[in-house]
Coordinates of C-alpha atoms in Angstrom, one line a residue:
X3 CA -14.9 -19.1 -28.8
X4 CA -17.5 -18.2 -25.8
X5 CA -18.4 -15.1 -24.9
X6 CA -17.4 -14.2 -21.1
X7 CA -19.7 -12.0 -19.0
X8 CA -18.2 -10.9 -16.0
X9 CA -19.9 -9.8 -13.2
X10 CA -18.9 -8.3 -10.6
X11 CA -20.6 -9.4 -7.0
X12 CA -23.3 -7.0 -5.3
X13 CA -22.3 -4.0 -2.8
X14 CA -21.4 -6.1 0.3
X15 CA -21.2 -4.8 3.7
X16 CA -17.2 -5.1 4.1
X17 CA -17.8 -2.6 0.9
X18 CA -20.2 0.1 3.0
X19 CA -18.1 -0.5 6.3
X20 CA -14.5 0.5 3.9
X21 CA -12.8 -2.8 4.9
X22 CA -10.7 -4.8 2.5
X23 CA -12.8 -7.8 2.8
X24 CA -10.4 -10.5 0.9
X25 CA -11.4 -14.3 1.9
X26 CA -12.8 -13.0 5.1
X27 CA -15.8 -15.6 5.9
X28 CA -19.4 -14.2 6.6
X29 CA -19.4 -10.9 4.4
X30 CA -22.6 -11.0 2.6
X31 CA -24.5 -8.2 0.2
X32 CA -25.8 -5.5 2.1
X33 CA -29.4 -4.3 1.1
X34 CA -28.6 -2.3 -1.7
X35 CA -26.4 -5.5 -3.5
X36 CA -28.9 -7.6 -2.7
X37 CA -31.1 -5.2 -4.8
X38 CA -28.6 -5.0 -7.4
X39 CA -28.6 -9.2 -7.7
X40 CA -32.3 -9.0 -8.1
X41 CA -32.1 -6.9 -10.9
X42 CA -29.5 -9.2 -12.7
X43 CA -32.5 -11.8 -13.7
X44 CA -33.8 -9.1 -16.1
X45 CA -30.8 -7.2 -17.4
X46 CA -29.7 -10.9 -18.7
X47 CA -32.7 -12.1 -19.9
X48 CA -32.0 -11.8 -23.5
X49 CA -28.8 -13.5 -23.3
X50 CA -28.8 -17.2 -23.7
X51 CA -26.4 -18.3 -20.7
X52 CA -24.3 -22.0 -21.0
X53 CA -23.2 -21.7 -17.5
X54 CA -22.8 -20.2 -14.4
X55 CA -19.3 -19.9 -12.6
X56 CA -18.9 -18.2 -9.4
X57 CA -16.2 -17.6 -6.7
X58 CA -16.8 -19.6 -3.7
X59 CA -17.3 -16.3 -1.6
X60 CA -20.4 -15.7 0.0
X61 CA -21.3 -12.3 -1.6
X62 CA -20.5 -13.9 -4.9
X63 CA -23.0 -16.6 -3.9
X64 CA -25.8 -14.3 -3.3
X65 CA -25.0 -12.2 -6.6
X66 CA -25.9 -15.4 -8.7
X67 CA -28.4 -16.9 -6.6
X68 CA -31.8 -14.6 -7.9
X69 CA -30.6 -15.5 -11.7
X70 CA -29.9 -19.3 -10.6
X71 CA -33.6 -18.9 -9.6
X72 CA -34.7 -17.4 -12.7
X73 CA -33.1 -19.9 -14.8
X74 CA -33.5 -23.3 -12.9
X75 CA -32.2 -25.3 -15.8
X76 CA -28.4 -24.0 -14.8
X77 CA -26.6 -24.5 -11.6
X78 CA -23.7 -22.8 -10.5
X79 CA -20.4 -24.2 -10.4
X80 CA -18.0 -22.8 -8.3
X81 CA -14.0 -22.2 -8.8
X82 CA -11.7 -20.8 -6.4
X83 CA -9.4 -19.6 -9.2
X84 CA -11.8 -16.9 -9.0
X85 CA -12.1 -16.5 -5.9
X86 CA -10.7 -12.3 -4.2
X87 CA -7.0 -12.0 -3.9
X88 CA -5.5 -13.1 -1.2
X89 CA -4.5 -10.0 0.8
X90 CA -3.4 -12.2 3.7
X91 CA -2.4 -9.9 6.5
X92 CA -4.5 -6.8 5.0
X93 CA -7.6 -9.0 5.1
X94 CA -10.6 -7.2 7.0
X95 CA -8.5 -4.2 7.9
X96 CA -10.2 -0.7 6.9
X97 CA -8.6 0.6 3.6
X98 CA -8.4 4.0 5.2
X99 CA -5.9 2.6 7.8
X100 CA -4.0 0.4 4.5
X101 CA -3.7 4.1 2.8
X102 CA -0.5 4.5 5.2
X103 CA 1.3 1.6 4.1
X104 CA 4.4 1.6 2.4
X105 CA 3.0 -1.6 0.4
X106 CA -0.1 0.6 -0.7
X107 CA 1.8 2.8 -3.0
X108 CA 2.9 0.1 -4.8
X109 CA -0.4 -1.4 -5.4
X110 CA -1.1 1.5 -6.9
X111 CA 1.9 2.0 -9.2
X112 CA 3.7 -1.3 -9.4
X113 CA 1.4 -4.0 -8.8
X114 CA 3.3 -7.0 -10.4
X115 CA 6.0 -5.9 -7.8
X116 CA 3.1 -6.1 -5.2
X117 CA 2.4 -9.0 -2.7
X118 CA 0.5 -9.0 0.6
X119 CA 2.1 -10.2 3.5
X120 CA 1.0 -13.7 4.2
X121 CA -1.2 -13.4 0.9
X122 CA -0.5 -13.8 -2.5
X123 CA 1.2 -11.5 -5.4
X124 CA -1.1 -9.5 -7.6
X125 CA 0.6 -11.7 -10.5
X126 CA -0.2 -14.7 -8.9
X127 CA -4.0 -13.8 -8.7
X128 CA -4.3 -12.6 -12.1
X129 CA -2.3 -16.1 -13.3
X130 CA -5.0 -18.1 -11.5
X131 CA -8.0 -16.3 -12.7
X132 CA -6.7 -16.4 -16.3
X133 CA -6.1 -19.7 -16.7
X134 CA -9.7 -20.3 -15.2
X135 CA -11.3 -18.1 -17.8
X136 CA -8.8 -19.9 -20.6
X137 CA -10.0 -23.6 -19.1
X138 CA -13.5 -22.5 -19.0
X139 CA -14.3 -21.4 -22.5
X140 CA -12.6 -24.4 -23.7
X141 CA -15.1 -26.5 -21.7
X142 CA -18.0 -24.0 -23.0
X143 CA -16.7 -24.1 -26.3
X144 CA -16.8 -27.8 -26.0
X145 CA -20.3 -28.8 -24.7
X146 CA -22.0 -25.7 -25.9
X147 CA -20.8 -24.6 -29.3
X148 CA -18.0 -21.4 -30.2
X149 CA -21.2 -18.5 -29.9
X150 CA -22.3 -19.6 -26.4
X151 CA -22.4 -17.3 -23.6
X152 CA -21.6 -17.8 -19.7
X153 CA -21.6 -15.6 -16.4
X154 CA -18.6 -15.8 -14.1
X155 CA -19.5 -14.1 -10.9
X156 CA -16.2 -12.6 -9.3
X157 CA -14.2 -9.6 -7.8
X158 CA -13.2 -6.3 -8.6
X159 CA -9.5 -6.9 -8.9
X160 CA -9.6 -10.1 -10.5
X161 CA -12.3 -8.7 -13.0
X162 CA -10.0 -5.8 -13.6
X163 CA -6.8 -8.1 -13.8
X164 CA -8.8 -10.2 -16.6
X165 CA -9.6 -7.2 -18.8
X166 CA -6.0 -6.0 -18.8
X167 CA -4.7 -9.8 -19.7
X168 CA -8.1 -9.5 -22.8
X169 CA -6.8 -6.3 -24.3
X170 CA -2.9 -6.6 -23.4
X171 CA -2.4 -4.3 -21.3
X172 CA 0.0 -4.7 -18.4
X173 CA -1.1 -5.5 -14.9
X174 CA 0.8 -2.5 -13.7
X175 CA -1.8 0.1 -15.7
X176 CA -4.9 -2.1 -14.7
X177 CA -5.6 0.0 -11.7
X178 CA -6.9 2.5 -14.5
X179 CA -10.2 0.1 -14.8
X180 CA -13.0 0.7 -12.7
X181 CA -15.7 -1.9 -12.5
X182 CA -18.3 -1.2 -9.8
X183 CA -20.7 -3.8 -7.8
X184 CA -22.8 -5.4 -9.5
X185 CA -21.1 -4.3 -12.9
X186 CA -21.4 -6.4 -16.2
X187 CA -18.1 -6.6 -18.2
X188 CA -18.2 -9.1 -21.6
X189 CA -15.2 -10.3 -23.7
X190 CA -16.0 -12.1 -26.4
X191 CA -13.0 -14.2 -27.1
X192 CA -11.9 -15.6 -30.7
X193 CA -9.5 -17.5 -32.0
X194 CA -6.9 -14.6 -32.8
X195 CA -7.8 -11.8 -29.7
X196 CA -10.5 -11.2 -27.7
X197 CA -12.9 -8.2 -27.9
X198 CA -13.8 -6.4 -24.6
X199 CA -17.4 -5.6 -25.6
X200 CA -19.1 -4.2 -22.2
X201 CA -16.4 -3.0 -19.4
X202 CA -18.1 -2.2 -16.0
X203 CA -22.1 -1.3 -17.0
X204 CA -24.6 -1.2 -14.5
X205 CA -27.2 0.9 -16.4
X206 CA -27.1 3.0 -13.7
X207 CA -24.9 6.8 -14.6
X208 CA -25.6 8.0 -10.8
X209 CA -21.3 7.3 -10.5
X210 CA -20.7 9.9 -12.9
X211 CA -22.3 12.9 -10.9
X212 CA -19.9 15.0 -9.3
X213 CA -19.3 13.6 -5.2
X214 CA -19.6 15.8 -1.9
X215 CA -16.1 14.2 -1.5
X216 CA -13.9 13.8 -5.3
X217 CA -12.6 10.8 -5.7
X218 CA -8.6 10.6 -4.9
X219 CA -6.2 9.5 -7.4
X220 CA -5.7 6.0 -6.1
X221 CA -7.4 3.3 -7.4
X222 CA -10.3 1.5 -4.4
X223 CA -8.4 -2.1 -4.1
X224 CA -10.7 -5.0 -3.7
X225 CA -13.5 -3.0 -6.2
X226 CA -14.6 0.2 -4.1
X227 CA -18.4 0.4 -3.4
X228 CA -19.8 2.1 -6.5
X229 CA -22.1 5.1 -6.4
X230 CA -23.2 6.4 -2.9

């Protein structure tokens, strides 16, 4: 079966300004993703791509858009199965201010117990996004042969949630995955298990270098914002 490369979309500007950005319309990369997407182009560029799949989200949008360029022979199609989870209520609200509620902790701890007022369950969004990835390599599979290769431009959680559901691992221990903006994560699927080949490379180590501020014990929902 295909090979799946995730990526996750450039630093946006909801990710800079610390809000949970969710379906909210108009956030776009800020300068540094946009930098990060024109980089993309050449850290692909030995890997034959089938297809393009991206999450109808602007920021996702932009992310492909400098390798749609470099490869004009592909076009991107877009699937809302991929598409952020729905945090409803918690959508645009700054994630310092969603620290204090109650619902947060189990987020962090308990996420199949979790769902977002007027949103969705963090079962339901990895549900959806799984059975896109399952749908689309049997389509890839299908026109382009068992060793093809695609992109699927998405978000942090639902990258995350994706990788626990490759490697069987529960989607209450997936806030232990980190995948920053801009991040390439592959799974190379087969007919008896999948391999998770790449999880979260940028080619960049700057993340590892110790912070003015250490990072806190809870995991960043919606992806975090990567290296300062």
């Amino acid at each position: 079966m295909p090979t799946l490369i995730l990526v996750r979309h450039g630093r946006s500007t909801a990710n800079t300004a610390g809000l949970l950005a969710g379906w909210t319309p108009g956030v776009a990369l800020d300068e540094r993703g946009a930098a990060q997407a024109a980089s993309l182009p050449e850290r692909l560029k030995d890997v034959p791509l089938a297809e393009i799949v991206t999450s109808p989200l602007q920021r996702c949008q932009e992310t492909v858009a400098p390798l749609l360029a470099a490869r004009p022979e592909l076009t991107a199609h877009t699937d809302d199965r991929i598409g952020e989870c729905d945090y409803g209520d918690w959508s645009g609200r700054k994630l310092a201010e969603l620290a204090d509620e109650p619902l947060m902790q189990v987020v962090q701890q308990h996420p199949t117990a979790a769902a977002f007022p007027g949103g969705e369950s963090m079962r339901q969004m990895q549900h959806r996004a799984a059975e896109a990835v399952r749908e689309w390599n049997a389509r890839v599979e299908r026109d382009h042969g068992a060793d093809a290769a695609y992109v699927m431009c998405s978000h942090g959680d639902i990258i995350k949630s994706l990788v626990a559901d490759a490697i069987g691992l529960h989607l209450d221990l997936f806030q232990r995955i980190s995948v920053e903006p801009c991040s390439i994560t592959a799974i190379r699927y087969t007919r008896l298990r999948p391999f998770l080949v790449r999880l979260g490379d940028t080619g960049d180590f700057a993340s590892l270098a110790p912070r003015a501020e250490p990072a806190g014990p809870d995991a960043p929902v919606g992806g975090g914002a990567g290296a300062p």
